[in-house]
PDB file of C-alpha atoms in Angstrom:
ATOM      1  CA  UNK N1197     130.672 193.777 170.270  1.00  0.00           C
ATOM      2  CA  UNK N1198     127.037 194.407 171.152  1.00  0.00           C
ATOM      3  CA  UNK N1199     124.338 192.487 169.311  1.00  0.00           C
ATOM      4  CA  UNK N1200     120.618 193.250 169.461  1.00  0.00           C
ATOM      5  CA  UNK N1201     118.294 190.245 169.227  1.00  0.00           C
ATOM      6  CA  UNK N1202     114.544 190.106 168.642  1.00  0.00           C
ATOM      7  CA  UNK N1203     111.965 187.608 167.474  1.00  0.00           C
ATOM      8  CA  UNK N1204     110.149 188.350 164.231  1.00  0.00           C
ATOM      9  CA  UNK N1205     107.010 186.411 163.371  1.00  0.00           C
ATOM     10  CA  UNK N1206     103.559 186.616 161.811  1.00  0.00           C
ATOM     11  CA  UNK N1207     100.526 184.646 160.741  1.00  0.00           C
ATOM     12  CA  UNK N1208     101.576 184.887 157.091  1.00  0.00           C
ATOM     13  CA  UNK N1209     104.318 186.478 154.981  1.00  0.00           C
ATOM     14  CA  UNK N1210     104.929 187.176 151.296  1.00  0.00           C
ATOM     15  CA  UNK N1211     108.415 188.150 150.085  1.00  0.00           C
ATOM     16  CA  UNK N1212     107.719 188.460 146.376  1.00  0.00           C
ATOM     17  CA  UNK N1213     110.141 186.978 143.890  1.00  0.00           C
ATOM     18  CA  UNK N1214     110.699 189.129 140.791  1.00  0.00           C
ATOM     19  CA  UNK N1215     110.675 186.074 138.490  1.00  0.00           C
ATOM     20  CA  UNK N1216     106.913 185.500 138.252  1.00  0.00           C
ATOM     21  CA  UNK N1217     104.451 184.440 135.604  1.00  0.00           C
ATOM     22  CA  UNK N1218     100.952 185.666 134.801  1.00  0.00           C
ATOM     23  CA  UNK N1219      99.305 182.892 136.824  1.00  0.00           C
ATOM     24  CA  UNK N1220     101.042 182.867 140.192  1.00  0.00           C
ATOM     25  CA  UNK N1221     103.258 185.125 142.309  1.00  0.00           C
ATOM     26  CA  UNK N1222     105.932 183.231 144.250  1.00  0.00           C
ATOM     27  CA  UNK N1223     107.565 184.040 147.594  1.00  0.00           C
ATOM     28  CA  UNK N1224     111.085 183.461 148.856  1.00  0.00           C
ATOM     29  CA  UNK N1225     111.148 180.669 151.426  1.00  0.00           C
ATOM     30  CA  UNK N1226     112.490 182.927 154.181  1.00  0.00           C
ATOM     31  CA  UNK N1227     112.948 186.534 155.073  1.00  0.00           C
ATOM     32  CA  UNK N1228     116.206 187.910 153.657  1.00  0.00           C
ATOM     33  CA  UNK N1229     118.527 190.823 154.397  1.00  0.00           C
ATOM     34  CA  UNK N1230     116.843 193.215 151.962  1.00  0.00           C
ATOM     35  CA  UNK N1231     113.408 192.567 153.481  1.00  0.00           C
ATOM     36  CA  UNK N1232     114.833 193.150 156.970  1.00  0.00           C
ATOM     37  CA  UNK N1233     116.415 196.429 155.913  1.00  0.00           C
ATOM     38  CA  UNK N1234     113.000 197.439 154.554  1.00  0.00           C
ATOM     39  CA  UNK N1235     111.398 196.645 157.927  1.00  0.00           C
ATOM     40  CA  UNK N1236     114.072 198.655 159.744  1.00  0.00           C
ATOM     41  CA  UNK N1237     113.544 201.523 157.305  1.00  0.00           C
ATOM     42  CA  UNK N1238     109.805 201.495 158.038  1.00  0.00           C
ATOM     43  CA  UNK N1239     110.440 201.426 161.785  1.00  0.00           C
ATOM     44  CA  UNK N1240     112.725 204.461 161.430  1.00  0.00           C
ATOM     45  CA  UNK N1241     110.574 206.353 158.901  1.00  0.00           C
ATOM     46  CA  UNK N1242     113.038 206.185 156.009  1.00  0.00           C
ATOM     47  CA  UNK N1243     112.098 206.567 152.364  1.00  0.00           C
ATOM     48  CA  UNK N1244     111.707 203.628 149.998  1.00  0.00           C
ATOM     49  CA  UNK N1245     111.701 203.049 146.243  1.00  0.00           C
ATOM     50  CA  UNK N1246     108.906 205.565 145.535  1.00  0.00           C
ATOM     51  CA  UNK N1247     110.747 208.343 147.349  1.00  0.00           C
ATOM     52  CA  UNK N1248     113.939 207.437 145.479  1.00  0.00           C
ATOM     53  CA  UNK N1249     112.319 208.548 142.219  1.00  0.00           C
ATOM     54  CA  UNK N1250     111.717 211.968 143.713  1.00  0.00           C
ATOM     55  CA  UNK N1251     115.219 212.340 145.186  1.00  0.00           C
ATOM     56  CA  UNK N1252     116.936 210.821 142.108  1.00  0.00           C
ATOM     57  CA  UNK N1253     119.492 209.115 144.376  1.00  0.00           C
ATOM     58  CA  UNK N1254     121.370 205.917 143.504  1.00  0.00           C
ATOM     59  CA  UNK N1255     119.661 203.860 146.194  1.00  0.00           C
ATOM     60  CA  UNK N1256     116.455 204.054 148.239  1.00  0.00           C
ATOM     61  CA  UNK N1257     117.088 205.928 151.486  1.00  0.00           C
ATOM     62  CA  UNK N1258     116.591 202.852 153.696  1.00  0.00           C
ATOM     63  CA  UNK N1259     119.205 200.872 151.767  1.00  0.00           C
ATOM     64  CA  UNK N1260     121.677 203.735 151.508  1.00  0.00           C
ATOM     65  CA  UNK N1261     121.626 204.254 155.297  1.00  0.00           C
ATOM     66  CA  UNK N1262     121.284 200.642 156.463  1.00  0.00           C
ATOM     67  CA  UNK N1263     123.185 198.505 153.925  1.00  0.00           C
ATOM     68  CA  UNK N1264     126.242 198.175 156.173  1.00  0.00           C
ATOM     69  CA  UNK N1265     124.306 196.622 159.054  1.00  0.00           C
ATOM     70  CA  UNK N1266     125.473 193.104 159.899  1.00  0.00           C
ATOM     71  CA  UNK N1267     122.493 190.795 160.364  1.00  0.00           C
ATOM     72  CA  UNK N1268     122.042 187.139 161.291  1.00  0.00           C
ATOM     73  CA  UNK N1269     118.812 185.220 160.588  1.00  0.00           C
ATOM     74  CA  UNK N1270     117.923 182.109 162.625  1.00  0.00           C
ATOM     75  CA  UNK N1271     114.860 180.137 161.441  1.00  0.00           C
ATOM     76  CA  UNK N1272     112.527 179.067 164.253  1.00  0.00           C
ATOM     77  CA  UNK N1273     110.151 176.827 162.283  1.00  0.00           C
ATOM     78  CA  UNK N1274     110.663 173.096 162.717  1.00  0.00           C
ATOM     79  CA  UNK N1275     113.357 171.769 160.411  1.00  0.00           C
ATOM     80  CA  UNK N1276     114.038 175.300 159.192  1.00  0.00           C
ATOM     81  CA  UNK N1277     111.197 174.978 156.680  1.00  0.00           C
ATOM     82  CA  UNK N1278     108.254 177.377 156.562  1.00  0.00           C
ATOM     83  CA  UNK N1279     105.105 175.847 155.012  1.00  0.00           C
ATOM     84  CA  UNK N1280     103.659 177.590 151.958  1.00  0.00           C
ATOM     85  CA  UNK N1281     100.075 177.829 150.780  1.00  0.00           C
ATOM     86  CA  UNK N1282      98.522 179.275 147.625  1.00  0.00           C
ATOM     87  CA  UNK N1283      96.032 182.054 148.338  1.00  0.00           C
ATOM     88  CA  UNK N1284      93.479 183.149 145.732  1.00  0.00           C
ATOM     89  CA  UNK N1285      91.638 186.448 146.057  1.00  0.00           C
ATOM     90  CA  UNK N1286      90.014 189.150 143.949  1.00  0.00           C
ATOM     91  CA  UNK N1287      91.350 192.617 143.263  1.00  0.00           C
ATOM     92  CA  UNK N1288      88.304 194.600 142.186  1.00  0.00           C
ATOM     93  CA  UNK N1289      89.642 198.159 142.123  1.00  0.00           C
ATOM     94  CA  UNK N1290      88.780 199.808 138.832  1.00  0.00           C
ATOM     95  CA  UNK N1291      92.298 199.846 137.431  1.00  0.00           C
ATOM     96  CA  UNK N1292      93.199 196.262 138.412  1.00  0.00           C
ATOM     97  CA  UNK N1293      92.123 194.568 135.212  1.00  0.00           C
ATOM     98  CA  UNK N1294      90.835 195.324 131.745  1.00  0.00           C
ATOM     99  CA  UNK N1295      88.558 192.299 132.012  1.00  0.00           C
ATOM    100  CA  UNK N1296      84.812 192.799 132.114  1.00  0.00           C
ATOM    101  CA  UNK N1297      83.839 194.058 135.551  1.00  0.00           C
ATOM    102  CA  UNK N1298      87.389 195.201 136.300  1.00  0.00           C
ATOM    103  CA  UNK N1299      88.074 192.185 138.510  1.00  0.00           C
ATOM    104  CA  UNK N1300      91.546 190.647 138.705  1.00  0.00           C
ATOM    105  CA  UNK N1301      92.022 187.187 140.237  1.00  0.00           C
ATOM    106  CA  UNK N1302      95.302 187.180 142.197  1.00  0.00           C
ATOM    107  CA  UNK N1303      97.158 184.013 143.184  1.00  0.00           C
ATOM    108  CA  UNK N1304      99.984 184.349 145.675  1.00  0.00           C
ATOM    109  CA  UNK N1305     102.152 181.850 147.524  1.00  0.00           C
ATOM    110  CA  UNK N1306     102.196 182.794 151.229  1.00  0.00           C
ATOM    111  CA  UNK N1307     104.407 181.567 154.045  1.00  0.00           C
ATOM    112  CA  UNK N1308     102.392 180.135 156.953  1.00  0.00           C
ATOM    113  CA  UNK N1309     103.248 180.959 160.605  1.00  0.00           C
ATOM    114  CA  UNK N1310     106.848 182.101 159.936  1.00  0.00           C
ATOM    115  CA  UNK N1311     109.183 182.850 162.838  1.00  0.00           C
ATOM    116  CA  UNK N1312     112.819 183.947 163.014  1.00  0.00           C
ATOM    117  CA  UNK N1313     115.273 185.192 165.610  1.00  0.00           C
ATOM    118  CA  UNK N1314     117.048 188.230 164.184  1.00  0.00           C
ATOM    119  CA  UNK N1315     120.442 189.436 165.427  1.00  0.00           C
ATOM    120  CA  UNK N1316     121.863 192.854 164.484  1.00  0.00           C
ATOM    121  CA  UNK N1317     125.363 194.118 165.297  1.00  0.00           C
ATOM    122  CA  UNK N1318     125.150 197.453 167.108  1.00  0.00           C
ATOM    123  CA  UNK N1319     127.929 200.005 166.718  1.00  0.00           C
ATOM    124  CA  UNK N1320     128.169 203.565 168.034  1.00  0.00           C
ATOM    125  CA  UNK N1321     126.499 205.161 165.003  1.00  0.00           C
ATOM    126  CA  UNK N1322     123.378 207.284 165.335  1.00  0.00           C
ATOM    127  CA  UNK N1323     121.486 204.899 163.042  1.00  0.00           C
ATOM    128  CA  UNK N1324     122.166 201.924 165.338  1.00  0.00           C
ATOM    129  CA  UNK N1325     121.299 203.887 168.463  1.00  0.00           C
ATOM    130  CA  UNK N1326     118.005 205.018 166.934  1.00  0.00           C
ATOM    131  CA  UNK N1327     117.142 201.522 165.672  1.00  0.00           C
ATOM    132  CA  UNK N1328     117.876 199.962 169.072  1.00  0.00           C
ATOM    133  CA  UNK N1329     115.770 202.539 170.933  1.00  0.00           C
ATOM    134  CA  UNK N1330     112.825 202.144 168.573  1.00  0.00           C
ATOM    135  CA  UNK N1331     112.846 198.346 168.808  1.00  0.00           C
ATOM    136  CA  UNK N1332     113.179 198.367 172.596  1.00  0.00           C
ATOM    137  CA  UNK N1333     110.424 200.955 173.028  1.00  0.00           C
ATOM    138  CA  UNK N1334     108.253 199.723 170.112  1.00  0.00           C
ATOM    139  CA  UNK N1335     108.377 203.258 168.746  1.00  0.00           C
ATOM    140  CA  UNK N1336     107.696 202.590 165.050  1.00  0.00           C
ATOM    141  CA  UNK N1337     107.270 205.392 162.529  1.00  0.00           C
ATOM    142  CA  UNK N1338     105.407 203.095 160.126  1.00  0.00           C
ATOM    143  CA  UNK N1339     103.787 199.708 160.758  1.00  0.00           C
ATOM    144  CA  UNK N1340     106.257 196.909 159.875  1.00  0.00           C
ATOM    145  CA  UNK N1341     105.008 194.214 157.497  1.00  0.00           C
ATOM    146  CA  UNK N1342     106.335 190.851 156.350  1.00  0.00           C
ATOM    147  CA  UNK N1343     106.635 191.677 152.673  1.00  0.00           C
ATOM    148  CA  UNK N1344     103.406 193.626 152.071  1.00  0.00           C
ATOM    149  CA  UNK N1345     100.633 195.205 154.088  1.00  0.00           C
ATOM    150  CA  UNK N1346      98.494 192.049 154.203  1.00  0.00           C
ATOM    151  CA  UNK N1347     101.044 190.535 156.577  1.00  0.00           C
ATOM    152  CA  UNK N1348     101.551 192.267 159.923  1.00  0.00           C
ATOM    153  CA  UNK N1349     104.920 191.690 161.608  1.00  0.00           C
ATOM    154  CA  UNK N1350     105.171 190.778 165.286  1.00  0.00           C
ATOM    155  CA  UNK N1351     108.361 192.051 166.939  1.00  0.00           C
ATOM    156  CA  UNK N1352     109.054 190.971 170.508  1.00  0.00           C
ATOM    157  CA  UNK N1353     111.643 189.542 172.934  1.00  0.00           C
ATOM    158  CA  UNK N1354     114.096 192.392 172.281  1.00  0.00           C
ATOM    159  CA  UNK N1355     117.367 191.734 174.131  1.00  0.00           C
ATOM    160  CA  UNK N1356     121.037 192.742 173.982  1.00  0.00           C
ATOM    161  CA  UNK N1357     124.022 190.368 174.064  1.00  0.00           C
ATOM    162  CA  UNK N1358     127.775 190.492 173.759  1.00  0.00           C
ATOM    163  CA  UNK N1359     129.245 188.596 170.814  1.00  0.00           C
ATOM    164  CA  UNK N1360     132.165 186.252 171.407  1.00  0.00           C
ATOM    165  CA  UNK N1361     134.820 185.045 169.011  1.00  0.00           C
ATOM    166  CA  UNK N1362     134.602 181.371 168.127  1.00  0.00           C
ATOM    167  CA  UNK N1363     137.332 179.054 166.846  1.00  0.00           C
ATOM    168  CA  UNK N1364     136.018 175.503 166.779  1.00  0.00           C
ATOM    169  CA  UNK N1365     132.914 175.535 164.581  1.00  0.00           C
ATOM    170  CA  UNK N1366     130.922 172.355 164.071  1.00  0.00           C
ATOM    171  CA  UNK N1367     127.584 173.874 163.153  1.00  0.00           C
ATOM    172  CA  UNK N1368     126.081 177.253 162.351  1.00  0.00           C
ATOM    173  CA  UNK N1369     122.570 177.919 163.613  1.00  0.00           C
ATOM    174  CA  UNK N1370     121.751 180.824 161.286  1.00  0.00           C
ATOM    175  CA  UNK N1371     121.571 181.185 157.534  1.00  0.00           C
ATOM    176  CA  UNK N1372     125.053 181.306 155.976  1.00  0.00           C
ATOM    177  CA  UNK N1373     126.496 181.431 152.427  1.00  0.00           C
ATOM    178  CA  UNK N1374     127.183 178.084 150.788  1.00  0.00           C
ATOM    179  CA  UNK N1375     130.496 179.507 149.592  1.00  0.00           C
ATOM    180  CA  UNK N1376     132.098 179.375 153.054  1.00  0.00           C
ATOM    181  CA  UNK N1377     131.904 175.556 153.171  1.00  0.00           C
ATOM    182  CA  UNK N1378     135.032 173.522 152.469  1.00  0.00           C
ATOM    183  CA  UNK N1379     132.805 171.053 150.667  1.00  0.00           C
ATOM    184  CA  UNK N1380     129.064 170.729 150.167  1.00  0.00           C
ATOM    185  CA  UNK N1381     128.912 167.095 151.332  1.00  0.00           C
ATOM    186  CA  UNK N1382     127.648 167.618 154.848  1.00  0.00           C
ATOM    187  CA  UNK N1383     128.292 165.075 157.597  1.00  0.00           C
ATOM    188  CA  UNK N1384     125.132 163.141 158.393  1.00  0.00           C
ATOM    189  CA  UNK N1385     123.537 163.081 161.836  1.00  0.00           C
ATOM    190  CA  UNK N1386     120.188 161.882 163.102  1.00  0.00           C
ATOM    191  CA  UNK N1387     117.182 163.978 162.127  1.00  0.00           C
ATOM    192  CA  UNK N1388     119.145 166.052 159.650  1.00  0.00           C
ATOM    193  CA  UNK N1389     117.540 168.930 157.828  1.00  0.00           C
ATOM    194  CA  UNK N1390     118.730 171.514 155.343  1.00  0.00           C
ATOM    195  CA  UNK N1391     117.083 174.373 153.489  1.00  0.00           C
ATOM    196  CA  UNK N1392     118.864 176.322 150.777  1.00  0.00           C
ATOM    197  CA  UNK N1393     117.868 179.101 148.444  1.00  0.00           C
ATOM    198  CA  UNK N1394     119.390 181.985 146.505  1.00  0.00           C
ATOM    199  CA  UNK N1395     118.371 185.017 148.550  1.00  0.00           C
ATOM    200  CA  UNK N1396     118.896 188.777 148.052  1.00  0.00           C
ATOM    201  CA  UNK N1397     121.796 190.191 150.062  1.00  0.00           C
ATOM    202  CA  UNK N1398     121.972 193.653 148.451  1.00  0.00           C
ATOM    203  CA  UNK N1399     121.054 195.720 145.416  1.00  0.00           C
ATOM    204  CA  UNK N1400     123.272 196.875 142.589  1.00  0.00           C
ATOM    205  CA  UNK N1401     123.632 200.525 141.731  1.00  0.00           C
ATOM    206  CA  UNK N1402     122.668 200.874 138.060  1.00  0.00           C
ATOM    207  CA  UNK N1403     119.160 199.370 137.999  1.00  0.00           C
ATOM    208  CA  UNK N1404     118.682 198.522 141.681  1.00  0.00           C
ATOM    209  CA  UNK N1405     118.366 194.819 140.854  1.00  0.00           C
ATOM    210  CA  UNK N1406     118.884 192.303 143.656  1.00  0.00           C
ATOM    211  CA  UNK N1407     122.326 190.830 144.310  1.00  0.00           C
ATOM    212  CA  UNK N1408     121.901 187.160 145.213  1.00  0.00           C
ATOM    213  CA  UNK N1409     123.860 184.631 147.216  1.00  0.00           C
ATOM    214  CA  UNK N1410     123.059 180.963 147.812  1.00  0.00           C
ATOM    215  CA  UNK N1411     122.211 180.695 151.511  1.00  0.00           C
ATOM    216  CA  UNK N1412     121.857 177.612 153.712  1.00  0.00           C
ATOM    217  CA  UNK N1413     120.284 176.824 157.052  1.00  0.00           C
ATOM    218  CA  UNK N1414     120.968 173.374 158.458  1.00  0.00           C
ATOM    219  CA  UNK N1415     121.644 171.264 161.544  1.00  0.00           C
ATOM    220  CA  UNK N1416     124.354 169.286 159.708  1.00  0.00           C
ATOM    221  CA  UNK N1417     127.905 169.430 160.994  1.00  0.00           C
ATOM    222  CA  UNK N1418     129.922 171.739 158.760  1.00  0.00           C
ATOM    223  CA  UNK N1419     133.534 172.420 157.807  1.00  0.00           C
ATOM    224  CA  UNK N1420     134.175 175.985 156.796  1.00  0.00           C
ATOM    225  CA  UNK N1421     137.011 177.826 155.054  1.00  0.00           C
ATOM    226  CA  UNK N1422     137.333 180.715 157.520  1.00  0.00           C
ATOM    227  CA  UNK N1423     135.609 182.154 160.561  1.00  0.00           C
ATOM    228  CA  UNK N1424     135.136 185.680 159.227  1.00  0.00           C
ATOM    229  CA  UNK N1425     131.689 187.087 160.121  1.00  0.00           C
ATOM    230  CA  UNK N1426     130.987 184.181 162.504  1.00  0.00           C
ATOM    231  CA  UNK N1427     130.425 184.841 166.221  1.00  0.00           C
ATOM    232  CA  UNK N1428     128.887 183.148 169.232  1.00  0.00           C
ATOM    233  CA  UNK N1429     125.882 185.046 170.561  1.00  0.00           C
ATOM    234  CA  UNK N1430     123.397 183.877 173.184  1.00  0.00           C
ATOM    235  CA  UNK N1431     124.998 180.416 173.096  1.00  0.00           C
ATOM    236  CA  UNK N1432     124.518 180.107 169.324  1.00  0.00           C
ATOM    237  CA  UNK N1433     127.101 180.162 166.529  1.00  0.00           C
ATOM    238  CA  UNK N1434     125.881 182.711 163.978  1.00  0.00           C
ATOM    239  CA  UNK N1435     126.929 184.041 160.596  1.00  0.00           C
ATOM    240  CA  UNK N1436     126.384 187.767 160.029  1.00  0.00           C
ATOM    241  CA  UNK N1437     125.465 188.771 156.485  1.00  0.00           C
TER     242      UNK N1437
END
């Protein structure tokens, strides 16, 4: 099984959470599968949510064509944690605010210096062939961003590997669902770290709301229920979402 790997990074990123208040917009702590599918859709020139309204289809084009891709996300920041910082700026376009002067003060939580290794299973489909060619040749239809167009995405170190089956699993170096653990009491080692968050893994059909799953990234030793969707690639044990 062929797997395409690349590094994805940027100076900042903002993956907006839908549960916000009027004071501050929050970000997810890591890139997630839906954001990656959006990046791939931009690279390949596929339509998004705005074009879905025109086509009246059940899903945006990028999700409809790419939702079956199997993806693994490996955090590269130390301890798996990406620092966050609140950014405050003005939106002074005329329609931004009904306040005097038409100026809206925006507060967003940005990720600082994020970096991930991304692994994508390649099959013989035309979509996979096109995605692989575009990433290898840096032939992007639209500029890829990390969440929104304030945050340019760096894509480099594109390589291909063969995935191997793995039986004896002591740790998983990518994000993986909490539900595959036999128990959530992880065996302690020196310099342990763990990050966990409910992240989008898909969208549902009726209202296109996110489907969430609690995901973990850790250097703890783990015991898992089964090895489905887990492979060894480039010397790393990875879970493919």
